């Protein structure tokens, strides 16, 4: 390494680009090199599940191409450059045979979609949408088509169901759980969302999994484990995300569910940091935008000489299912307590309280989503 080695950021998603922006607020000159496996376009990932409603192509969802980001942020960006290894001792990242040295390294390389191993002859008709390039492929594939089967009834599956319905598609959802948004909201709130999506035109097959996906004359036939067959034009897999940890693990960094970092976002290796979907920050893996913004702000300070621990406040998540909007603050993992639900029809307020009566989480549906800010004030933050 030499004195001029750049800060290297791996990833140009919201985590990578937000960090670069924050860094430039405090230091105009420090060299920054960004490496990305994708095309380096800047985009807001949450918009991917509103693209059919708004009828936006991938080009229209791109906010800036990498050339513009290079100019705006005074950084170097290398696109379609997949990092294949890290040598934490020599302070370099590997891209095949090439070694790139860093002064500080930030892992902002996101999460992988979980891939199911399903039998059948129509594997190429199964899509997942976790970045802008995926979105482009999926959108092109379903252009002029009508029927889509979504595997998964979590946040992403429900958002895409609503979005595709708004885009004029016929949607079937298949998922092994008994209700939508498993683990996020209590049963009654899940029922309200399922009701809204059903009324909008979604057909649910809950408590079921897809066993095989095969080519047939007029599309692909999905066979469920109860024998039901659903013929569609394409399958969208939305069964979950897993922080990318393998390269970090291979390099000897401590990993758990995500790449383990403390509140300074330091990994177990010197001068190596992690943030965004790949990181497990002080025990929390949070695959959302607000936590990564907090991390970008404090990490920018830390990397430019003023160490600052990240603080997570109360960060409710709004689920983009306009047929029955939801705002949820999931209770902390392992929290003891009970849900209590009030309200009527699809307008529900569910509170998760511990034995001392303290609200630790909530779920709001329908018209009551508007109470989320007020309610958030009653919940203790993750960090003080
Ligand atoms: P990513 O955006 O995945 O970026 C990872 C980057 O790393 C990419 O540039 C990739 O090319 C690069 N990379 C990966 N591996 C390598 C490698 N080996 N070498 C080089 N580069 C590599 N959150 C909310 O808070 N609200 C929402 O409404 C919301 N809606 C969402 C809707 C959808 C459809 C999805 C999929 C997610 C949504 N989220 C939402 C989650 C939120 O978008 C993510 O938490 C956030 O965008 C993650 O950003 P990231 O930069 O960590 O990861």
Short mmCIF file of C-alpha atoms and ligand atoms in Angstrom, two decimals:
data_model
loop_
_atom_site.label_atom_id
_atom_site.label_comp_id
_atom_site.label_asym_id
_atom_site.label_seq_id
_atom_site.Cartn_x
_atom_site.Cartn_y
_atom_site.Cartn_z
CA UNK A 1 0.00 0.00 0.00
CA UNK A 2 1.06 3.60 -0.47
CA UNK A 3 -0.01 6.94 0.92
CA UNK A 4 -2.12 7.64 -2.15
CA UNK A 5 -4.24 4.53 -2.03
CA UNK A 6 -7.90 5.34 -2.41
CA UNK A 7 -10.84 4.56 -0.22
CA UNK A 8 -12.28 1.62 -2.13
CA UNK A 9 -16.05 1.11 -1.99
CA UNK A 10 -17.39 -2.15 -3.37
CA UNK A 11 -20.93 -1.61 -4.61
CA UNK A 12 -22.79 1.25 -6.28
CA UNK A 13 -26.21 0.63 -4.77
CA UNK A 14 -27.83 3.07 -2.39
CA UNK A 15 -25.25 2.16 0.26
CA UNK A 16 -22.18 2.78 -1.91
CA UNK A 17 -23.38 5.95 -3.62
CA UNK A 18 -24.87 7.47 -0.45
CA UNK A 19 -21.57 6.90 1.34
CA UNK A 20 -19.62 8.55 -1.50
CA UNK A 21 -21.97 11.56 -1.36
CA UNK A 22 -21.54 11.86 2.39
CA UNK A 23 -17.76 11.52 2.08
CA UNK A 24 -17.65 14.40 -0.38
CA UNK A 25 -19.47 16.62 2.12
CA UNK A 26 -16.55 16.33 4.52
CA UNK A 27 -13.61 15.72 2.18
CA UNK A 28 -13.48 17.02 -1.39
CA UNK A 29 -10.10 15.47 -2.19
CA UNK A 30 -9.67 12.01 -0.73
CA UNK A 31 -9.40 9.59 -3.68
CA UNK A 32 -12.40 7.26 -3.91
CA UNK A 33 -12.59 4.23 -6.17
CA UNK A 34 -15.91 2.45 -6.57
CA UNK A 35 -16.08 -1.08 -7.96
CA UNK A 36 -19.35 -2.59 -9.07
CA UNK A 37 -20.42 -5.83 -10.65
CA UNK A 38 -23.32 -4.07 -12.38
CA UNK A 39 -23.64 -1.16 -14.82
CA UNK A 40 -23.15 1.47 -12.13
CA UNK A 41 -26.39 3.35 -12.74
CA UNK A 42 -27.68 5.23 -9.71
CA UNK A 43 -31.26 4.33 -8.92
CA UNK A 44 -33.60 4.06 -5.97
CA UNK A 45 -34.20 0.36 -5.41
CA UNK A 46 -37.61 0.82 -3.68
CA UNK A 47 -38.88 2.19 -7.00
CA UNK A 48 -38.41 -1.24 -8.60
CA UNK A 49 -41.66 -2.43 -7.05
CA UNK A 50 -43.66 0.56 -8.30
CA UNK A 51 -42.36 0.45 -11.88
CA UNK A 52 -45.40 -1.17 -13.49
CA UNK A 53 -47.83 1.13 -11.65
CA UNK A 54 -45.91 4.14 -12.91
CA UNK A 55 -45.15 2.47 -16.23
CA UNK A 56 -41.44 3.16 -16.03
CA UNK A 57 -38.75 1.38 -18.01
CA UNK A 58 -35.37 0.60 -16.46
CA UNK A 59 -33.94 3.60 -18.32
CA UNK A 60 -36.57 5.84 -16.78
CA UNK A 61 -35.84 4.52 -13.28
CA UNK A 62 -32.13 5.26 -13.64
CA UNK A 63 -31.36 8.59 -11.96
CA UNK A 64 -27.83 8.92 -13.34
CA UNK A 65 -25.41 6.87 -15.39
CA UNK A 66 -21.96 6.11 -13.96
CA UNK A 67 -20.37 8.88 -16.05
CA UNK A 68 -22.55 11.42 -14.34
CA UNK A 69 -21.83 9.94 -10.91
CA UNK A 70 -18.08 10.18 -11.62
CA UNK A 71 -18.53 13.86 -12.39
CA UNK A 72 -20.91 14.67 -9.55
CA UNK A 73 -18.94 12.87 -6.87
CA UNK A 74 -15.40 13.21 -8.22
CA UNK A 75 -14.87 9.48 -7.81
CA UNK A 76 -13.64 6.71 -10.07
CA UNK A 77 -16.20 4.05 -10.93
CA UNK A 78 -15.33 0.74 -12.52
CA UNK A 79 -18.45 -0.97 -13.82
CA UNK A 80 -18.95 -4.67 -14.59
CA UNK A 81 -16.04 -5.33 -12.25
CA UNK A 82 -16.70 -8.23 -9.93
CA UNK A 83 -14.46 -8.43 -6.89
CA UNK A 84 -13.34 -12.02 -6.43
CA UNK A 85 -11.38 -11.79 -3.18
CA UNK A 86 -9.97 -9.64 -0.41
CA UNK A 87 -6.48 -9.82 1.05
CA UNK A 88 -6.91 -7.97 4.33
CA UNK A 89 -3.24 -8.37 5.27
CA UNK A 90 -1.90 -6.84 2.06
CA UNK A 91 -4.80 -4.35 2.05
CA UNK A 92 -5.94 -5.17 -1.44
CA UNK A 93 -9.02 -6.46 -3.24
CA UNK A 94 -8.74 -8.91 -6.06
CA UNK A 95 -10.48 -8.72 -9.40
CA UNK A 96 -9.35 -11.95 -10.96
CA UNK A 97 -5.57 -11.61 -11.25
CA UNK A 98 -5.56 -7.89 -10.60
CA UNK A 99 -4.84 -6.58 -7.08
CA UNK A 100 -6.17 -3.14 -6.13
CA UNK A 101 -4.75 -1.67 -2.93
CA UNK A 102 -6.84 0.44 -0.57
CA UNK A 103 -6.30 2.79 2.32
CA UNK A 104 -9.76 1.89 3.64
CA UNK A 105 -12.17 -0.63 2.20
CA UNK A 106 -15.95 -0.46 2.44
CA UNK A 107 -18.03 -3.51 1.64
CA UNK A 108 -21.39 -2.26 0.35
CA UNK A 109 -22.13 -5.19 -1.88
CA UNK A 110 -25.70 -5.94 -0.85
CA UNK A 111 -27.66 -9.15 -0.49
CA UNK A 112 -28.29 -12.12 -2.76
CA UNK A 113 -31.73 -13.36 -3.69
CA UNK A 114 -32.42 -16.80 -2.30
CA UNK A 115 -32.77 -19.25 -5.17
CA UNK A 116 -35.05 -22.23 -4.86
CA UNK A 117 -34.15 -25.44 -6.57
CA UNK A 118 -37.34 -26.27 -8.43
CA UNK A 119 -37.75 -29.09 -10.94
CA UNK A 120 -38.98 -28.61 -14.49
CA UNK A 121 -38.16 -27.55 -18.02
CA UNK A 122 -38.92 -23.82 -17.78
CA UNK A 123 -36.15 -22.52 -15.48
CA UNK A 124 -35.48 -19.62 -17.83
CA UNK A 125 -38.98 -18.30 -17.14
CA UNK A 126 -38.20 -17.77 -13.44
CA UNK A 127 -37.08 -14.21 -12.61
CA UNK A 128 -36.03 -12.35 -9.48
CA UNK A 129 -35.87 -8.57 -9.27
CA UNK A 130 -33.22 -7.24 -6.89
CA UNK A 131 -31.54 -4.61 -9.02
CA UNK A 132 -32.12 -2.41 -12.04
CA UNK A 133 -30.62 -4.91 -14.50
CA UNK A 134 -32.96 -7.62 -13.14
CA UNK A 135 -35.86 -5.22 -13.53
CA UNK A 136 -34.96 -4.55 -17.14
CA UNK A 137 -34.79 -8.27 -17.93
CA UNK A 138 -38.09 -9.00 -16.20
CA UNK A 139 -39.88 -6.08 -17.78
CA UNK A 140 -38.73 -7.07 -21.25
CA UNK A 141 -39.74 -10.68 -20.64
CA UNK A 142 -43.32 -9.83 -19.62
CA UNK A 143 -43.89 -7.14 -22.24
CA UNK A 144 -47.23 -7.92 -23.87
CA UNK A 145 -47.84 -10.84 -21.49
CA UNK A 146 -50.64 -11.21 -18.96
CA UNK A 147 -50.15 -13.86 -16.30
CA UNK A 148 -47.51 -13.93 -13.59
CA UNK A 149 -47.06 -16.26 -10.67
CA UNK A 150 -45.18 -14.83 -7.69
CA UNK A 151 -43.44 -17.18 -5.28
CA UNK A 152 -43.35 -15.60 -1.82
CA UNK A 153 -45.83 -13.50 0.16
CA UNK A 154 -43.38 -11.32 2.08
CA UNK A 155 -42.85 -7.59 1.67
CA UNK A 156 -41.37 -7.86 -1.82
CA UNK A 157 -43.85 -10.48 -3.07
CA UNK A 158 -46.83 -8.40 -1.89
CA UNK A 159 -45.45 -5.17 -3.32
CA UNK A 160 -44.84 -6.76 -6.71
CA UNK A 161 -48.30 -8.36 -6.67
CA UNK A 162 -49.93 -4.98 -6.16
CA UNK A 163 -47.65 -3.32 -8.70
CA UNK A 164 -48.20 -5.97 -11.39
CA UNK A 165 -51.96 -5.84 -10.86
CA UNK A 166 -51.83 -2.07 -11.31
CA UNK A 167 -49.86 -2.74 -14.48
CA UNK A 168 -52.73 -4.87 -15.82
CA UNK A 169 -51.37 -8.36 -15.08
CA UNK A 170 -53.21 -11.30 -13.59
CA UNK A 171 -51.31 -12.40 -10.51
CA UNK A 172 -51.17 -15.65 -8.54
CA UNK A 173 -49.19 -15.81 -5.30
CA UNK A 174 -47.87 -19.12 -3.99
CA UNK A 175 -46.23 -19.25 -0.56
CA UNK A 176 -45.82 -21.85 2.19
CA UNK A 177 -46.98 -19.50 4.98
CA UNK A 178 -50.61 -19.27 6.16
CA UNK A 179 -50.79 -15.49 5.82
CA UNK A 180 -49.00 -12.70 3.97
CA UNK A 181 -46.06 -10.73 5.43
CA UNK A 182 -45.04 -13.58 7.75
CA UNK A 183 -42.96 -12.46 10.72
CA UNK A 184 -43.68 -8.79 10.00
CA UNK A 185 -47.29 -8.23 11.06
CA UNK A 186 -49.81 -10.10 13.24
CA UNK A 187 -52.49 -12.33 11.67
CA UNK A 188 -55.32 -9.77 11.55
CA UNK A 189 -53.17 -7.19 9.80
CA UNK A 190 -51.96 -9.85 7.36
CA UNK A 191 -55.58 -10.77 6.66
CA UNK A 192 -56.39 -7.13 5.87
CA UNK A 193 -53.56 -6.95 3.32
CA UNK A 194 -54.50 -10.30 1.80
CA UNK A 195 -58.08 -9.10 1.55
CA UNK A 196 -57.00 -5.93 -0.24
CA UNK A 197 -54.81 -7.83 -2.68
CA UNK A 198 -57.53 -10.41 -3.31
CA UNK A 199 -60.10 -7.72 -4.01
CA UNK A 200 -57.62 -6.10 -6.40
CA UNK A 201 -57.45 -9.40 -8.28
CA UNK A 202 -54.68 -11.57 -6.79
CA UNK A 203 -55.31 -15.29 -6.47
CA UNK A 204 -53.65 -16.74 -3.36
CA UNK A 205 -52.35 -20.27 -2.91
CA UNK A 206 -51.06 -20.13 0.67
CA UNK A 207 -49.72 -23.12 2.55
CA UNK A 208 -48.42 -24.32 -0.83
CA UNK A 209 -45.11 -24.46 -2.65
CA UNK A 210 -44.31 -24.72 -6.33
CA UNK A 211 -42.95 -28.19 -7.05
CA UNK A 212 -42.21 -27.89 -10.75
CA UNK A 213 -42.25 -25.35 -13.53
CA UNK A 214 -42.59 -26.74 -17.03
CA UNK A 215 -42.95 -25.45 -20.56
CA UNK A 216 -46.39 -25.91 -22.05
CA UNK A 217 -47.87 -24.72 -25.30
CA UNK A 218 -49.24 -21.43 -24.04
CA UNK A 219 -46.70 -20.55 -21.35
CA UNK A 220 -45.29 -22.27 -18.28
CA UNK A 221 -47.20 -24.61 -16.03
CA UNK A 222 -46.51 -24.39 -12.28
CA UNK A 223 -47.48 -27.48 -10.35
CA UNK A 224 -48.09 -26.91 -6.65
CA UNK A 225 -47.62 -29.56 -3.98
CA UNK A 226 -51.38 -30.11 -3.68
CA UNK A 227 -51.52 -30.90 -7.41
CA UNK A 228 -53.01 -27.57 -8.49
CA UNK A 229 -51.66 -26.40 -11.84
CA UNK A 230 -51.40 -22.74 -12.74
CA UNK A 231 -50.40 -21.76 -16.27
CA UNK A 232 -48.69 -18.37 -16.53
CA UNK A 233 -46.31 -16.45 -18.78
CA UNK A 234 -43.56 -15.93 -16.20
CA UNK A 235 -42.67 -16.68 -12.58
CA UNK A 236 -41.29 -14.03 -10.23
CA UNK A 237 -39.38 -15.44 -7.31
CA UNK A 238 -39.54 -13.28 -4.18
CA UNK A 239 -38.66 -15.74 -1.46
CA UNK A 240 -36.12 -13.66 0.40
CA UNK A 241 -32.67 -12.10 0.49
CA UNK A 242 -29.48 -13.12 2.23
CA UNK A 243 -26.61 -10.70 2.99
CA UNK A 244 -23.58 -11.45 0.79
CA UNK A 245 -20.99 -12.80 3.22
CA UNK A 246 -18.99 -15.42 1.33
CA UNK A 247 -16.05 -13.30 0.10
CA UNK A 248 -15.75 -11.72 3.55
CA UNK A 249 -15.79 -15.10 5.20
CA UNK A 250 -13.15 -16.41 2.78
CA UNK A 251 -10.97 -13.43 3.72
CA UNK A 252 -11.21 -14.40 7.39
CA UNK A 253 -13.64 -11.65 8.44
CA UNK A 254 -16.16 -12.45 11.14
CA UNK A 255 -19.59 -13.10 9.67
CA UNK A 256 -22.89 -14.16 11.20
CA UNK A 257 -26.17 -13.48 9.35
CA UNK A 258 -24.36 -10.57 7.75
CA UNK A 259 -20.80 -9.26 7.82
CA UNK A 260 -20.31 -8.46 11.48
CA UNK A 261 -19.52 -4.81 12.26
CA UNK A 262 -19.62 -2.68 15.38
CA UNK A 263 -21.28 0.73 15.58
CA UNK A 264 -18.24 2.29 13.93
CA UNK A 265 -19.04 -0.13 11.08
CA UNK A 266 -15.63 -1.77 11.49
CA UNK A 267 -15.35 -5.42 10.49
CA UNK A 268 -12.96 -7.71 12.32
CA UNK A 269 -10.17 -6.73 9.85
CA UNK A 270 -8.31 -3.43 10.17
CA UNK A 271 -9.41 -0.69 7.76
CA UNK A 272 -12.28 -2.79 6.42
CA UNK A 273 -15.85 -1.57 6.97
CA UNK A 274 -19.28 -2.81 5.88
CA UNK A 275 -22.70 -1.20 5.53
CA UNK A 276 -26.02 -1.66 3.71
CA UNK A 277 -27.74 -4.97 3.01
CA UNK A 278 -24.55 -7.01 3.52
CA UNK A 279 -23.81 -5.78 7.03
CA UNK A 280 -24.85 -6.94 10.47
CA UNK A 281 -24.54 -3.75 12.48
CA UNK A 282 -24.25 -4.29 16.21
CA UNK A 283 -26.37 -7.45 15.83
CA UNK A 284 -28.95 -5.97 13.45
CA UNK A 285 -29.41 -7.03 9.84
CA UNK A 286 -31.83 -4.48 8.35
CA UNK A 287 -32.46 -4.65 4.64
CA UNK A 288 -33.94 -1.16 4.39
CA UNK A 289 -32.96 2.28 3.19
CA UNK A 290 -33.14 4.34 6.40
CA UNK A 291 -30.56 2.28 8.32
CA UNK A 292 -28.09 2.49 5.44
CA UNK A 293 -28.49 6.28 5.29
CA UNK A 294 -27.64 6.51 8.99
CA UNK A 295 -24.63 4.28 8.39
CA UNK A 296 -23.45 6.38 5.42
CA UNK A 297 -23.59 9.57 7.48
CA UNK A 298 -21.59 8.26 10.40
CA UNK A 299 -19.15 6.18 8.34
CA UNK A 300 -18.26 9.24 6.22
CA UNK A 301 -17.21 10.98 9.44
CA UNK A 302 -15.29 7.96 10.69
CA UNK A 303 -13.40 7.56 7.41
CA UNK A 304 -12.40 11.22 7.34
CA UNK A 305 -10.92 11.33 10.80
CA UNK A 306 -13.80 11.88 13.23
CA UNK A 307 -14.93 8.44 14.41
CA UNK A 308 -18.68 8.40 14.90
CA UNK A 309 -20.82 5.50 16.06
CA UNK A 310 -24.03 4.96 14.13
CA UNK A 311 -27.29 5.48 16.01
CA UNK A 312 -30.46 3.78 14.88
CA UNK A 313 -33.64 5.53 15.88
CA UNK A 314 -37.15 4.21 15.31
CA UNK A 315 -37.50 3.40 11.63
CA UNK A 316 -40.95 2.20 10.55
CA UNK A 317 -41.15 0.60 7.11
CA UNK A 318 -43.95 1.54 4.74
CA UNK A 319 -45.00 -1.38 2.56
CA UNK A 320 -46.03 -0.28 -0.91
CA UNK A 321 -49.33 -2.10 -1.25
CA UNK A 322 -51.71 0.76 -2.11
CA UNK A 323 -54.71 -1.58 -2.10
CA UNK A 324 -54.13 -1.82 1.65
CA UNK A 325 -51.18 0.29 2.79
CA UNK A 326 -49.09 -0.99 5.69
CA UNK A 327 -46.59 0.66 8.02
CA UNK A 328 -44.70 -1.66 10.27
CA UNK A 329 -42.11 -1.45 12.96
CA UNK A 330 -41.12 -5.06 13.50
CA UNK A 331 -40.43 -5.83 17.17
CA UNK A 332 -36.74 -6.50 17.86
CA UNK A 333 -35.71 -10.09 17.11
CA UNK A 334 -36.33 -12.23 20.19
CA UNK A 335 -38.42 -9.56 21.98
CA UNK A 336 -40.96 -10.99 24.43
CA UNK A 337 -44.45 -9.57 24.29
CA UNK A 338 -47.88 -9.73 22.71
CA UNK A 339 -49.76 -8.19 19.82
CA UNK A 340 -53.07 -6.46 20.49
CA UNK A 341 -55.18 -5.31 17.57
CA UNK A 342 -57.84 -2.59 17.37
CA UNK A 343 -59.69 -0.95 14.50
CA UNK A 344 -62.20 -2.02 11.91
CA UNK A 345 -62.23 -3.60 8.49
CA UNK A 346 -58.89 -3.01 6.83
CA UNK A 347 -58.02 -0.03 9.04
CA UNK A 348 -56.13 -1.67 11.88
CA UNK A 349 -53.70 -0.70 14.58
CA UNK A 350 -51.66 -3.54 16.07
CA UNK A 351 -49.34 -2.86 18.99
CA UNK A 352 -46.65 -5.19 20.24
CA UNK A 353 -46.16 -4.57 23.95
CA UNK A 354 -43.84 -6.21 26.46
CA UNK A 355 -44.91 -7.29 29.95
CA UNK A 356 -44.28 -3.82 31.37
CA UNK A 357 -46.66 -2.33 28.80
CA UNK A 358 -43.94 -0.72 26.69
CA UNK A 359 -44.69 -0.61 22.93
CA UNK A 360 -41.85 -2.41 21.12
CA UNK A 361 -43.31 -2.65 17.63
CA UNK A 362 -46.41 -1.93 15.63
CA UNK A 363 -48.28 -2.60 12.42
CA UNK A 364 -50.77 -0.15 10.92
CA UNK A 365 -52.97 -0.88 7.94
CA UNK A 366 -55.31 1.07 5.69
CA UNK A 367 -56.21 4.57 6.81
CA UNK A 368 -54.38 4.15 10.13
CA UNK A 369 -50.97 4.16 8.38
CA UNK A 370 -51.09 7.93 8.89
CA UNK A 371 -50.53 7.39 12.63
CA UNK A 372 -47.05 5.94 12.12
CA UNK A 373 -45.01 9.03 12.99
CA UNK A 374 -46.95 9.73 16.16
CA UNK A 375 -46.72 6.11 17.21
CA UNK A 376 -43.00 5.91 16.43
CA UNK A 377 -42.41 8.56 19.08
CA UNK A 378 -43.74 6.19 21.74
CA UNK A 379 -41.24 3.45 20.90
CA UNK A 380 -37.73 3.38 22.37
CA UNK A 381 -35.01 3.75 19.69
CA UNK A 382 -32.61 0.88 18.96
CA UNK A 383 -29.70 3.05 20.13
CA UNK A 384 -29.83 6.05 22.41
P1 LIG B 1 -27.52 -3.12 -3.49
O1 LIG B 1 -28.37 -2.04 -4.01
O2 LIG B 1 -27.92 -4.52 -3.78
O3 LIG B 1 -26.07 -2.86 -4.08
C1 LIG B 1 -25.07 -3.82 -4.07
C2 LIG B 1 -23.96 -3.38 -5.02
O4 LIG B 1 -22.83 -4.25 -4.85
C3 LIG B 1 -24.34 -3.47 -6.49
O5 LIG B 1 -23.78 -2.36 -7.15
C4 LIG B 1 -23.67 -4.76 -6.95
O6 LIG B 1 -23.36 -4.78 -8.32
C5 LIG B 1 -22.40 -4.71 -6.12
N1 LIG B 1 -21.71 -5.99 -5.92
C6 LIG B 1 -22.18 -7.13 -5.35
N2 LIG B 1 -21.22 -8.07 -5.31
C7 LIG B 1 -20.12 -7.52 -5.87
C8 LIG B 1 -18.80 -7.98 -6.12
N3 LIG B 1 -18.39 -9.19 -5.77
N4 LIG B 1 -17.93 -7.13 -6.73
C9 LIG B 1 -18.30 -5.89 -7.09
N5 LIG B 1 -19.53 -5.39 -6.85
C10 LIG B 1 -20.43 -6.20 -6.25
N6 LIG B 1 -36.26 -0.54 1.60
C11 LIG B 1 -36.94 0.45 2.21
O7 LIG B 1 -36.47 0.99 3.20
N7 LIG B 1 -38.15 0.87 1.72
C12 LIG B 1 -38.71 0.30 0.63
O8 LIG B 1 -39.81 0.71 0.22
C13 LIG B 1 -38.02 -0.74 -0.05
N8 LIG B 1 -38.53 -1.31 -1.16
C14 LIG B 1 -37.82 -2.28 -1.79
C15 LIG B 1 -38.34 -2.85 -2.94
C16 LIG B 1 -37.65 -3.85 -3.61
C17 LIG B 1 -38.23 -4.46 -4.85
C18 LIG B 1 -36.41 -4.32 -3.10
C19 LIG B 1 -35.66 -5.43 -3.80
C20 LIG B 1 -35.88 -3.77 -1.94
C21 LIG B 1 -36.58 -2.74 -1.28
N9 LIG B 1 -36.07 -2.14 -0.13
C22 LIG B 1 -36.76 -1.15 0.48
C23 LIG B 1 -34.73 -2.50 0.39
C24 LIG B 1 -33.66 -1.48 -0.05
O9 LIG B 1 -33.88 -1.13 -1.39
C25 LIG B 1 -32.26 -2.07 0.14
O10 LIG B 1 -32.08 -2.26 1.53
C26 LIG B 1 -31.13 -1.18 -0.36
O11 LIG B 1 -31.39 -0.67 -1.64
C27 LIG B 1 -29.81 -1.96 -0.33
O12 LIG B 1 -28.78 -1.19 -0.87
P2 LIG B 1 -27.29 -1.75 -0.94
O13 LIG B 1 -26.50 -0.66 -1.58
O14 LIG B 1 -26.87 -2.27 0.37
O15 LIG B 1 -27.34 -3.03 -1.90
#
